[in-house]
Short mmCIF file of C-alpha atoms and ligand atoms in Angstrom, two decimals:
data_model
loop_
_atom_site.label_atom_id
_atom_site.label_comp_id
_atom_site.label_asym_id
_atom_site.label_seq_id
_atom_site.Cartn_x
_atom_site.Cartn_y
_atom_site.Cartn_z
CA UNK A 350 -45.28 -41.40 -110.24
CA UNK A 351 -45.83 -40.88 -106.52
CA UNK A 352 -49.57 -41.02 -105.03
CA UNK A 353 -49.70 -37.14 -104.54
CA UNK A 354 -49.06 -37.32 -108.68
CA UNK A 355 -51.64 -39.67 -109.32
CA UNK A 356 -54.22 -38.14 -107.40
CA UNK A 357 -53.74 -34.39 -108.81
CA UNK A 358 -52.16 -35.22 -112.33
CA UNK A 359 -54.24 -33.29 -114.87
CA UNK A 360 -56.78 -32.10 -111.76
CA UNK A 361 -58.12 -28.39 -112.50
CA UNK A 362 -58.79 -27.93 -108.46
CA UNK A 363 -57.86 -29.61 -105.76
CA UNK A 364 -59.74 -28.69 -102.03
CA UNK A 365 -58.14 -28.25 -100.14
CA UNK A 366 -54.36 -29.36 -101.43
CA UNK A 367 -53.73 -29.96 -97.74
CA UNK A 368 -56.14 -32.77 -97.47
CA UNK A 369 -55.27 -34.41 -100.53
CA UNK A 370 -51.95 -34.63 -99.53
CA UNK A 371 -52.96 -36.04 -96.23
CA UNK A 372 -54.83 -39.12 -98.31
CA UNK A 373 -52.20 -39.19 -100.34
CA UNK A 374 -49.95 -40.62 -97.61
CA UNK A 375 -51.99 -43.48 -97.55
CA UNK A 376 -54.07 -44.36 -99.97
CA UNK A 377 -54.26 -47.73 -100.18
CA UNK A 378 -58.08 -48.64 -99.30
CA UNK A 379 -59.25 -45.78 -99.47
CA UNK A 380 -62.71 -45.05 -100.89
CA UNK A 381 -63.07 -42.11 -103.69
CA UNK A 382 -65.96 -41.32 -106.08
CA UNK A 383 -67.84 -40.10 -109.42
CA UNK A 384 -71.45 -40.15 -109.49
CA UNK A 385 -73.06 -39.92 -113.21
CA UNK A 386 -76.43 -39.25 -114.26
CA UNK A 387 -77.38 -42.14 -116.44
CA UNK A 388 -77.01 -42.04 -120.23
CA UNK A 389 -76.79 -44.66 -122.37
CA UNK A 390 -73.74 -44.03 -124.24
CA UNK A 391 -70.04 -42.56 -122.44
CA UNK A 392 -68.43 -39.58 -124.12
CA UNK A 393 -65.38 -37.70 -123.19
CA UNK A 394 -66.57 -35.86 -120.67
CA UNK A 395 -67.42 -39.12 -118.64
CA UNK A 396 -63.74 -40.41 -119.74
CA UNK A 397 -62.01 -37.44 -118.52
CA UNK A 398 -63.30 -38.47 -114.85
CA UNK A 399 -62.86 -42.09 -115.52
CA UNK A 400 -58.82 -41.13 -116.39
CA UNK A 401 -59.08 -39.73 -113.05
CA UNK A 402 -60.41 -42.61 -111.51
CA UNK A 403 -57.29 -44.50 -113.11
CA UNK A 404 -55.32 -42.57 -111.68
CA UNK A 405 -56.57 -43.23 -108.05
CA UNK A 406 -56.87 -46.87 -109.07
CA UNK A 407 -53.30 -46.88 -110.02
CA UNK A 408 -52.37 -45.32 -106.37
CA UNK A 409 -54.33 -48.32 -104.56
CA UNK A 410 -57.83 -46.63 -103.67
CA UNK A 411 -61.29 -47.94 -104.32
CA UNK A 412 -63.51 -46.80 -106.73
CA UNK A 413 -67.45 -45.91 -106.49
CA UNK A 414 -69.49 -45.14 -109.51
CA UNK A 415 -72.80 -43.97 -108.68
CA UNK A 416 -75.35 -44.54 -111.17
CA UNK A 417 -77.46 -41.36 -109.82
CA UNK A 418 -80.82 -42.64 -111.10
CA UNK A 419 -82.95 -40.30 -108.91
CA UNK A 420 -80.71 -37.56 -109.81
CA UNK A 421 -81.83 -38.25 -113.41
CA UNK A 422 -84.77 -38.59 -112.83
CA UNK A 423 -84.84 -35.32 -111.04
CA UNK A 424 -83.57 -33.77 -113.74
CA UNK A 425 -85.82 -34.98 -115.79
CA UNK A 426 -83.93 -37.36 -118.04
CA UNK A 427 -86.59 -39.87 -118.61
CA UNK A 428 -88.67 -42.39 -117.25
CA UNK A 429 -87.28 -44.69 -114.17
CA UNK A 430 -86.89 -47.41 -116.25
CA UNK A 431 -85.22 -46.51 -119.25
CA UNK A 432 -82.30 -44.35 -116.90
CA UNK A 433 -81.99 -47.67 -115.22
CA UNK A 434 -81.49 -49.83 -118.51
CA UNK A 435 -78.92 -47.06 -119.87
CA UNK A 436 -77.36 -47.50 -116.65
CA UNK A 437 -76.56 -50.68 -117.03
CA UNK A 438 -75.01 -49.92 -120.81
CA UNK A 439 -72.73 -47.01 -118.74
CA UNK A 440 -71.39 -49.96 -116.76
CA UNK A 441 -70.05 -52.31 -119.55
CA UNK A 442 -68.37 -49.47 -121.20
CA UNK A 443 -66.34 -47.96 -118.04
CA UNK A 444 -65.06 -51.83 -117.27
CA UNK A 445 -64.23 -51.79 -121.33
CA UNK A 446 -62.66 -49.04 -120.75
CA UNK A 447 -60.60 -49.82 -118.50
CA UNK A 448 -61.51 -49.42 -114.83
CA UNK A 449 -60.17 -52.34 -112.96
CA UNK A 450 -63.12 -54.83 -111.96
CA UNK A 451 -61.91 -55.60 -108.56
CA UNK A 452 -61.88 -51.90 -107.08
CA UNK A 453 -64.53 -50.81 -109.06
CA UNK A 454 -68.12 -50.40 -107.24
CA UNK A 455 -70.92 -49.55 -109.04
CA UNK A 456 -73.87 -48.53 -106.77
CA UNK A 457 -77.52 -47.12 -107.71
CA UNK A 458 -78.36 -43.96 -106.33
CA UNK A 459 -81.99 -45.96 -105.56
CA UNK A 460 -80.51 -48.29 -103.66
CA UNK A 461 -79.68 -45.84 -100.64
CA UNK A 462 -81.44 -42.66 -101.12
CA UNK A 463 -84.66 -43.79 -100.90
CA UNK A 464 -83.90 -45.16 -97.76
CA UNK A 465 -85.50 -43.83 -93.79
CA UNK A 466 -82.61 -42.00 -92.64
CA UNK A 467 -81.44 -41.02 -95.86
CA UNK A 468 -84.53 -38.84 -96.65
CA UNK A 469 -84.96 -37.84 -93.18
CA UNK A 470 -81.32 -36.37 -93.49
CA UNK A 471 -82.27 -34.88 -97.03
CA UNK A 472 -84.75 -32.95 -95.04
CA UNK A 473 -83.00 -31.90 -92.19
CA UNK A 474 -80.54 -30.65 -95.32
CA UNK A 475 -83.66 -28.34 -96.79
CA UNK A 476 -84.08 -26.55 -93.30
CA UNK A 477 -80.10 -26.16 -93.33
CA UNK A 478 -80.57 -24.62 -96.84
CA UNK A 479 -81.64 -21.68 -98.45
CA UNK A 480 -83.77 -21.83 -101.79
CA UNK A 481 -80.77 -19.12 -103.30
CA UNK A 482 -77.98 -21.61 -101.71
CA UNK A 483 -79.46 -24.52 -103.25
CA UNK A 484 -79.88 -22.69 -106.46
CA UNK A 485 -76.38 -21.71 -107.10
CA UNK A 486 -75.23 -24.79 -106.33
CA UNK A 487 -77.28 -26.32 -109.31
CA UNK A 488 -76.77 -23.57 -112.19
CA UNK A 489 -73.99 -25.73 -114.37
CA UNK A 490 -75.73 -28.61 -114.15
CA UNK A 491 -79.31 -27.37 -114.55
CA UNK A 492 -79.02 -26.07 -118.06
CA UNK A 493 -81.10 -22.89 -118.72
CA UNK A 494 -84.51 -24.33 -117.84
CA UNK A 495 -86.91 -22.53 -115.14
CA UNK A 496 -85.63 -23.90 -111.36
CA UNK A 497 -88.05 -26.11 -110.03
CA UNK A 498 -88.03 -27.64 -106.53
CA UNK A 499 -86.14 -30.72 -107.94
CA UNK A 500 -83.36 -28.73 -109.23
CA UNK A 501 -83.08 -27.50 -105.30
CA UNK A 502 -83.41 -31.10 -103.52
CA UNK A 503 -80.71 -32.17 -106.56
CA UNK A 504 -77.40 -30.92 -104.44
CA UNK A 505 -78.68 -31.68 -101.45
CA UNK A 506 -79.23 -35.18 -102.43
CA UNK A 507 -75.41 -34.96 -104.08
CA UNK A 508 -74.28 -33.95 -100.65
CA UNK A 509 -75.57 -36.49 -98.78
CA UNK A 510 -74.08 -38.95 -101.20
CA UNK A 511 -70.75 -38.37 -100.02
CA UNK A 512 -71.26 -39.42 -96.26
CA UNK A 513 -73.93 -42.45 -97.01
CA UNK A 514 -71.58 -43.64 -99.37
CA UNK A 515 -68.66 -43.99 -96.90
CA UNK A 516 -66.53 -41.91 -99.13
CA UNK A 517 -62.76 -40.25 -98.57
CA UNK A 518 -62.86 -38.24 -102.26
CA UNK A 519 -65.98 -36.63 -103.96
CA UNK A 520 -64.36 -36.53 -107.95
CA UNK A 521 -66.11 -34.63 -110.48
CA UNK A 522 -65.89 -32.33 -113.59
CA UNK A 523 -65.44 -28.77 -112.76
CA UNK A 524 -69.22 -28.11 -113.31
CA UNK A 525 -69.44 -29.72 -110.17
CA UNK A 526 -67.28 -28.07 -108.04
CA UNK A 527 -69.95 -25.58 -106.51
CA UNK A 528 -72.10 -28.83 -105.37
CA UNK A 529 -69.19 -29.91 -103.81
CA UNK A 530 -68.74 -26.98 -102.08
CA UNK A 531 -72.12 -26.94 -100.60
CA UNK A 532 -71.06 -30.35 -99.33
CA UNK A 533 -68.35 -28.88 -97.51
CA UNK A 534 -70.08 -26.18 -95.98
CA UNK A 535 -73.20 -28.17 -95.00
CA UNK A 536 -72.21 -31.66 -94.22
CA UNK A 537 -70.89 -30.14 -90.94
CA UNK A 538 -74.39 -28.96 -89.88
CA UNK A 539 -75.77 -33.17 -89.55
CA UNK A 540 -72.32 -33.59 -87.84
CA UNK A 541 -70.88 -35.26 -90.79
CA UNK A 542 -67.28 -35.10 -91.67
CA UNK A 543 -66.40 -32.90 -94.77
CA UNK A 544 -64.34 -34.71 -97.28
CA UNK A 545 -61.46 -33.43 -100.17
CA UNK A 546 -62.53 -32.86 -103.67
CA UNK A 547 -60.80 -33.90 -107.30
CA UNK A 548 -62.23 -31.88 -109.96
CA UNK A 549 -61.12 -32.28 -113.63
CA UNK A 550 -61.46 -29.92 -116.52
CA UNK A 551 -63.88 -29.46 -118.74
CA UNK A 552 -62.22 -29.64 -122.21
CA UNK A 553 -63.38 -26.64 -124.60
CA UNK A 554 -65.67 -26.96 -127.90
CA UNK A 555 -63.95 -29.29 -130.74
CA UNK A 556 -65.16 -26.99 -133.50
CA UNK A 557 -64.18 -23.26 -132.32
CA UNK A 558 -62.64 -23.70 -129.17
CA UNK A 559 -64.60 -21.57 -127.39
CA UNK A 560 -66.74 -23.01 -124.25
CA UNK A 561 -67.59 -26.15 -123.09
CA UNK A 562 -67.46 -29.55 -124.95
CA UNK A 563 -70.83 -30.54 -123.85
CA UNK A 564 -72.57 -33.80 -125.08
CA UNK A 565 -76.05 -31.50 -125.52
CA UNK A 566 -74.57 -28.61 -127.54
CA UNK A 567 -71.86 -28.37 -130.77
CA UNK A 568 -70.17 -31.97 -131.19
CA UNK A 569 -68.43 -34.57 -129.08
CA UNK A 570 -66.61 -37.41 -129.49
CA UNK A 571 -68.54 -40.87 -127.53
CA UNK A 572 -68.29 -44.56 -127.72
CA UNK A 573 -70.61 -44.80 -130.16
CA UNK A 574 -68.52 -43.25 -133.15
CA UNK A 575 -66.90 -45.45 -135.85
CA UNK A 576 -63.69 -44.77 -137.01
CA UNK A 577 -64.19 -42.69 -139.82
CA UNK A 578 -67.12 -40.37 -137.59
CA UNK A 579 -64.36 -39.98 -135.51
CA UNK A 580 -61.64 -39.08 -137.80
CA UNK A 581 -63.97 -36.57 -139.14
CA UNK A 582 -64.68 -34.50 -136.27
CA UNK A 583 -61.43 -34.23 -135.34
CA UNK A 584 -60.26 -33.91 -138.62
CA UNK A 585 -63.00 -30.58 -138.32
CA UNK A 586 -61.47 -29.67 -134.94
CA UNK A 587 -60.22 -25.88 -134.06
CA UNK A 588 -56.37 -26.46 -134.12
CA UNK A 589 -53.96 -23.26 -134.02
CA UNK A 590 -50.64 -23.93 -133.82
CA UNK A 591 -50.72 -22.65 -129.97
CA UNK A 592 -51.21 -23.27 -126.86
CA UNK A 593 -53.29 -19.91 -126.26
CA UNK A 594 -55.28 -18.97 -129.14
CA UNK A 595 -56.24 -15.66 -129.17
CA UNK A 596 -60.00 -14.47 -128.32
CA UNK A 597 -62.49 -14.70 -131.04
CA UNK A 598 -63.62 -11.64 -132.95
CA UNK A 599 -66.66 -10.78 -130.10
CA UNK A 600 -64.06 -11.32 -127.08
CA UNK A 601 -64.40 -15.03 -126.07
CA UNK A 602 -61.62 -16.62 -125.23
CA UNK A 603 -60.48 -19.90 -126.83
CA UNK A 604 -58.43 -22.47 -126.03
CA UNK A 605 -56.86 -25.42 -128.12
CA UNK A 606 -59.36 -28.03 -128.17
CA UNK A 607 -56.58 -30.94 -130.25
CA UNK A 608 -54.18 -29.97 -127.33
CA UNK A 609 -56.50 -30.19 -124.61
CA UNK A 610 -57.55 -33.26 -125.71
CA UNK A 611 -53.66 -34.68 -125.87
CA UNK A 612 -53.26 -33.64 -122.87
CA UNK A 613 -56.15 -34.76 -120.80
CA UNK A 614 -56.97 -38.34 -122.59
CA UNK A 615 -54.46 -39.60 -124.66
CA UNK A 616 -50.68 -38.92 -122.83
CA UNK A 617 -52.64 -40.33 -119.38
CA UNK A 618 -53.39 -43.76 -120.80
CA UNK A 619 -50.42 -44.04 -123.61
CA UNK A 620 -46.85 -44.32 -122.42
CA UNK A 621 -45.70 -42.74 -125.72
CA UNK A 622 -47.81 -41.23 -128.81
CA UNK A 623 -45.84 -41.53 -132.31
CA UNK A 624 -46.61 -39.61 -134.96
CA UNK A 625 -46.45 -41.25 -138.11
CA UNK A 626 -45.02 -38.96 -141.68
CA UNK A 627 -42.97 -39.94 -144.20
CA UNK A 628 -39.54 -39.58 -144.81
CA UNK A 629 -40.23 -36.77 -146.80
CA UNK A 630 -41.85 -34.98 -144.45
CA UNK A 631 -38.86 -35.68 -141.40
CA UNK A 632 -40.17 -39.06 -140.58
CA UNK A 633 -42.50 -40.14 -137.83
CA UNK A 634 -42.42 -38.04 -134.05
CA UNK A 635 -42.15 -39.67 -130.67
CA UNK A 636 -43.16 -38.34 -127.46
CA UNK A 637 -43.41 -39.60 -123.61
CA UNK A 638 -44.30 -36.06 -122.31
CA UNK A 639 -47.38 -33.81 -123.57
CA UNK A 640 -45.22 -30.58 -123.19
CA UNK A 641 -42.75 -31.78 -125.66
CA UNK A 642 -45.65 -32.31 -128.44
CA UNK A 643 -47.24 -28.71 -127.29
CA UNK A 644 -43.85 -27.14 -128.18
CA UNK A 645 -43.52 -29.28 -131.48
CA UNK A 646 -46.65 -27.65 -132.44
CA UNK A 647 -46.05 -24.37 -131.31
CA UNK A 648 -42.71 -24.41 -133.44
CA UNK A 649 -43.97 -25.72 -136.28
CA UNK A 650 -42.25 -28.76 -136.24
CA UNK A 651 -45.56 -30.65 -135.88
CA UNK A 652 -48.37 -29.67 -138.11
CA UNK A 653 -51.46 -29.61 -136.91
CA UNK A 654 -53.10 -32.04 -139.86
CA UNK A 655 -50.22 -34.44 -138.35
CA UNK A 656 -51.33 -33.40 -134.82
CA UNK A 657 -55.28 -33.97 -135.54
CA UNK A 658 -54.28 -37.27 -137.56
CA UNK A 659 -52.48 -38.93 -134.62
CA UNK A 660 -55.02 -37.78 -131.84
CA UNK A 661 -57.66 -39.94 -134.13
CA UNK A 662 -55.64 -42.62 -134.00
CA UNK A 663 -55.23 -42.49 -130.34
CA UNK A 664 -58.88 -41.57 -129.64
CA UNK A 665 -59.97 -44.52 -131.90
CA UNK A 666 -57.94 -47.34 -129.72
CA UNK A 667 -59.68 -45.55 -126.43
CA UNK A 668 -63.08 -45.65 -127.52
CA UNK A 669 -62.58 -48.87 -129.64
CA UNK A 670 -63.50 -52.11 -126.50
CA UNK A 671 -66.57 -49.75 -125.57
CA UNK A 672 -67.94 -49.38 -128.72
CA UNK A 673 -67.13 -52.98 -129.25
CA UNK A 674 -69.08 -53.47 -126.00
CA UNK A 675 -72.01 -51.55 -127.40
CA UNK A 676 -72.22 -53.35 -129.82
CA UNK A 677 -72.94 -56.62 -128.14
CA UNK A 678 -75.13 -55.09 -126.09
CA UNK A 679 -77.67 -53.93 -128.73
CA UNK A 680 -77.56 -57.08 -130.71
N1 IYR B 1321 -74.35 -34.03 -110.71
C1 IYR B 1321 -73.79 -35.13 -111.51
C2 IYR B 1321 -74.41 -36.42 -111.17
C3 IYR B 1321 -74.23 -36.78 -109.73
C4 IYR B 1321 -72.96 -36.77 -109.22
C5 IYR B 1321 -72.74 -37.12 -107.94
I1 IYR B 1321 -70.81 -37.00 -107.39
C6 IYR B 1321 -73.79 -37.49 -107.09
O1 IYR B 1321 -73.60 -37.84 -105.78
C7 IYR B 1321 -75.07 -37.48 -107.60
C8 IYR B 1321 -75.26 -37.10 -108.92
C9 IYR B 1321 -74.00 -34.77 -112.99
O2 IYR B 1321 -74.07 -33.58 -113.30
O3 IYR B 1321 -74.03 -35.68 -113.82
#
């Protein structure tokens, strides 16, 4: 796979496609990042960037995780010390999972942004800014709570990341794609450079298929589910045999959660996926290429209790080293 592959593979948006193909000529070096606010335990939605960040890995760039502690804390996710404990449980499980050690950085958000210049920028940002701006940027991250004037400093602070971080990528989750574009807009107005964006998408709910997997609503799959927890929800899972469901019965669309999450976590990191039946049933299934398995479905060649068996399997050997990890860590 060429580097323009690796870096888009799987990407929801690209901005602009012109710029990633310009780092894509080169991008051995070259510096690319996910921040996270701290929690103590990854699910999906934190591997589905980290397959990204594979990806770039696998293409020769360098890798920053930012452990956005004063993000968290903005957003009111606990006390400073406890998001900086779970931080450090967020780092052993992205090295179990996989991240190569030597181009991965992990960097505090505390350890720069609390810095002179750094705040001195972060206010020159608020002048730049309106309180609407600001707003808009924040409302999928945010939640539904009442704004407060943390919610507004939040992007700006996420903006400013990208240039005190010495960055050539910002990579996120489609929920962050408006922050990013404040970036882009604003970064211009300190005389900063603005830099290309990865986002990844946002897999849909495991039980109806309808809206977002999210780790605070309906159920997700993390590194701290055995086996059999995990077998179980996907066992549970909304699985049509299709690729495009149709709406539900009050007009919201769906999509094929099983499917999405073939195609976005297990084909990246498996070179082949086998399904295993017996005999009786035709025998087991190979495939190298996520299309081929969509189609198997879609035919009914591959049932979907086959389909939901083998993705539990898959998910199981993914999540298995950072649960292992977890583990140690609370004994
Ligand atoms: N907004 C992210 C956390 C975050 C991401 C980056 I990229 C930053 O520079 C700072 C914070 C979230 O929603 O988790």
């Amino acid at each position: 796979m060429d580097a323009y592959e690796l870096l888009t593979r799987n990407a929801e948006e690209v901005v602009t496609d012109e710029e990633i193909r310009d780092l894509a000529e080169d991008p051995a070096g070259k510096r690319a990042y996910v921040g996270y606010e701290p929690s103590g335990v990854l699910h999906l939605g934190h591997l589905l960037t980290a397959n990204k960040l594979i990806d770039l890995q696998e293409a020769g760039m360098e890798v920053v995780i930012l452990l956005a502690d004063v993000h968290a804390y903005l957003n009111e996710k606990g006390s400073f010390e406890d998001i900086r404990e779970t931080a450090e449980q967020m780092k052993a499980q992205f090295l179990a999972y996989g991240l190569d050690e030597e181009l991965t950085e992990f960097v505090y958000g505390s350890e720069f942004q609390l810095e002179d210049d750094y705040t001195l920028d972060l206010h020159h940002l608020e002048r730049e800014t309106t309180m609407n701006r600001a707003q808009r940027a924040m409302a999928e991250i945010q939640g539904d709570e009442t704004a407060k004037v943390s919610h507004l400093v939040y992007p700006l602070m996420q903006t400013l990341d990208i240039e005190y971080l010495d960055l050539d990528l910002a990579v996120g989750g489609l929920d962050q794609r408006k922050v990013h574009m404040l970036a882009r807009e604003k970064l211009p107005d300190l005389d900063y450079e603005v830099r290309p964006a990865i986002h990844t998408p946002i897999v849909a709910n495991l039980t109806d298929g309808e809206g977002k997997m999210s780790s605070s609503e309906g159920i997700t799959i993390s590194m701290e589910d055995s086996t059999d927890e995990l077998e179980d929800k996907v066992n549970s899972a909304y699985c049509p045999p299709t690729r495009d469901p149709e709406p539900s019965e009050d007009g919201t669309e769906r999509e094929n959660p099983v499917l999405e999450l073939f195609e976005y976590h297990v084909f990246p990191r498996f070179d082949e996926i086998v399904v295993e039946r017996p005999e009786k049933y035709g025998g087991d299934l190979t495939y190298d290429d996520y299309e081929d398995l969509a189609a198997d479905l879609e035919s009914g060649e591959l049932h979907p209790a086959d389909a939901k068996g083998t993705l539990a399997t898959y998910l199981d050997e993914l999540i298995a080293p950072g649960r292992e990890k977890l583990h140690e860590l609370r004994d």
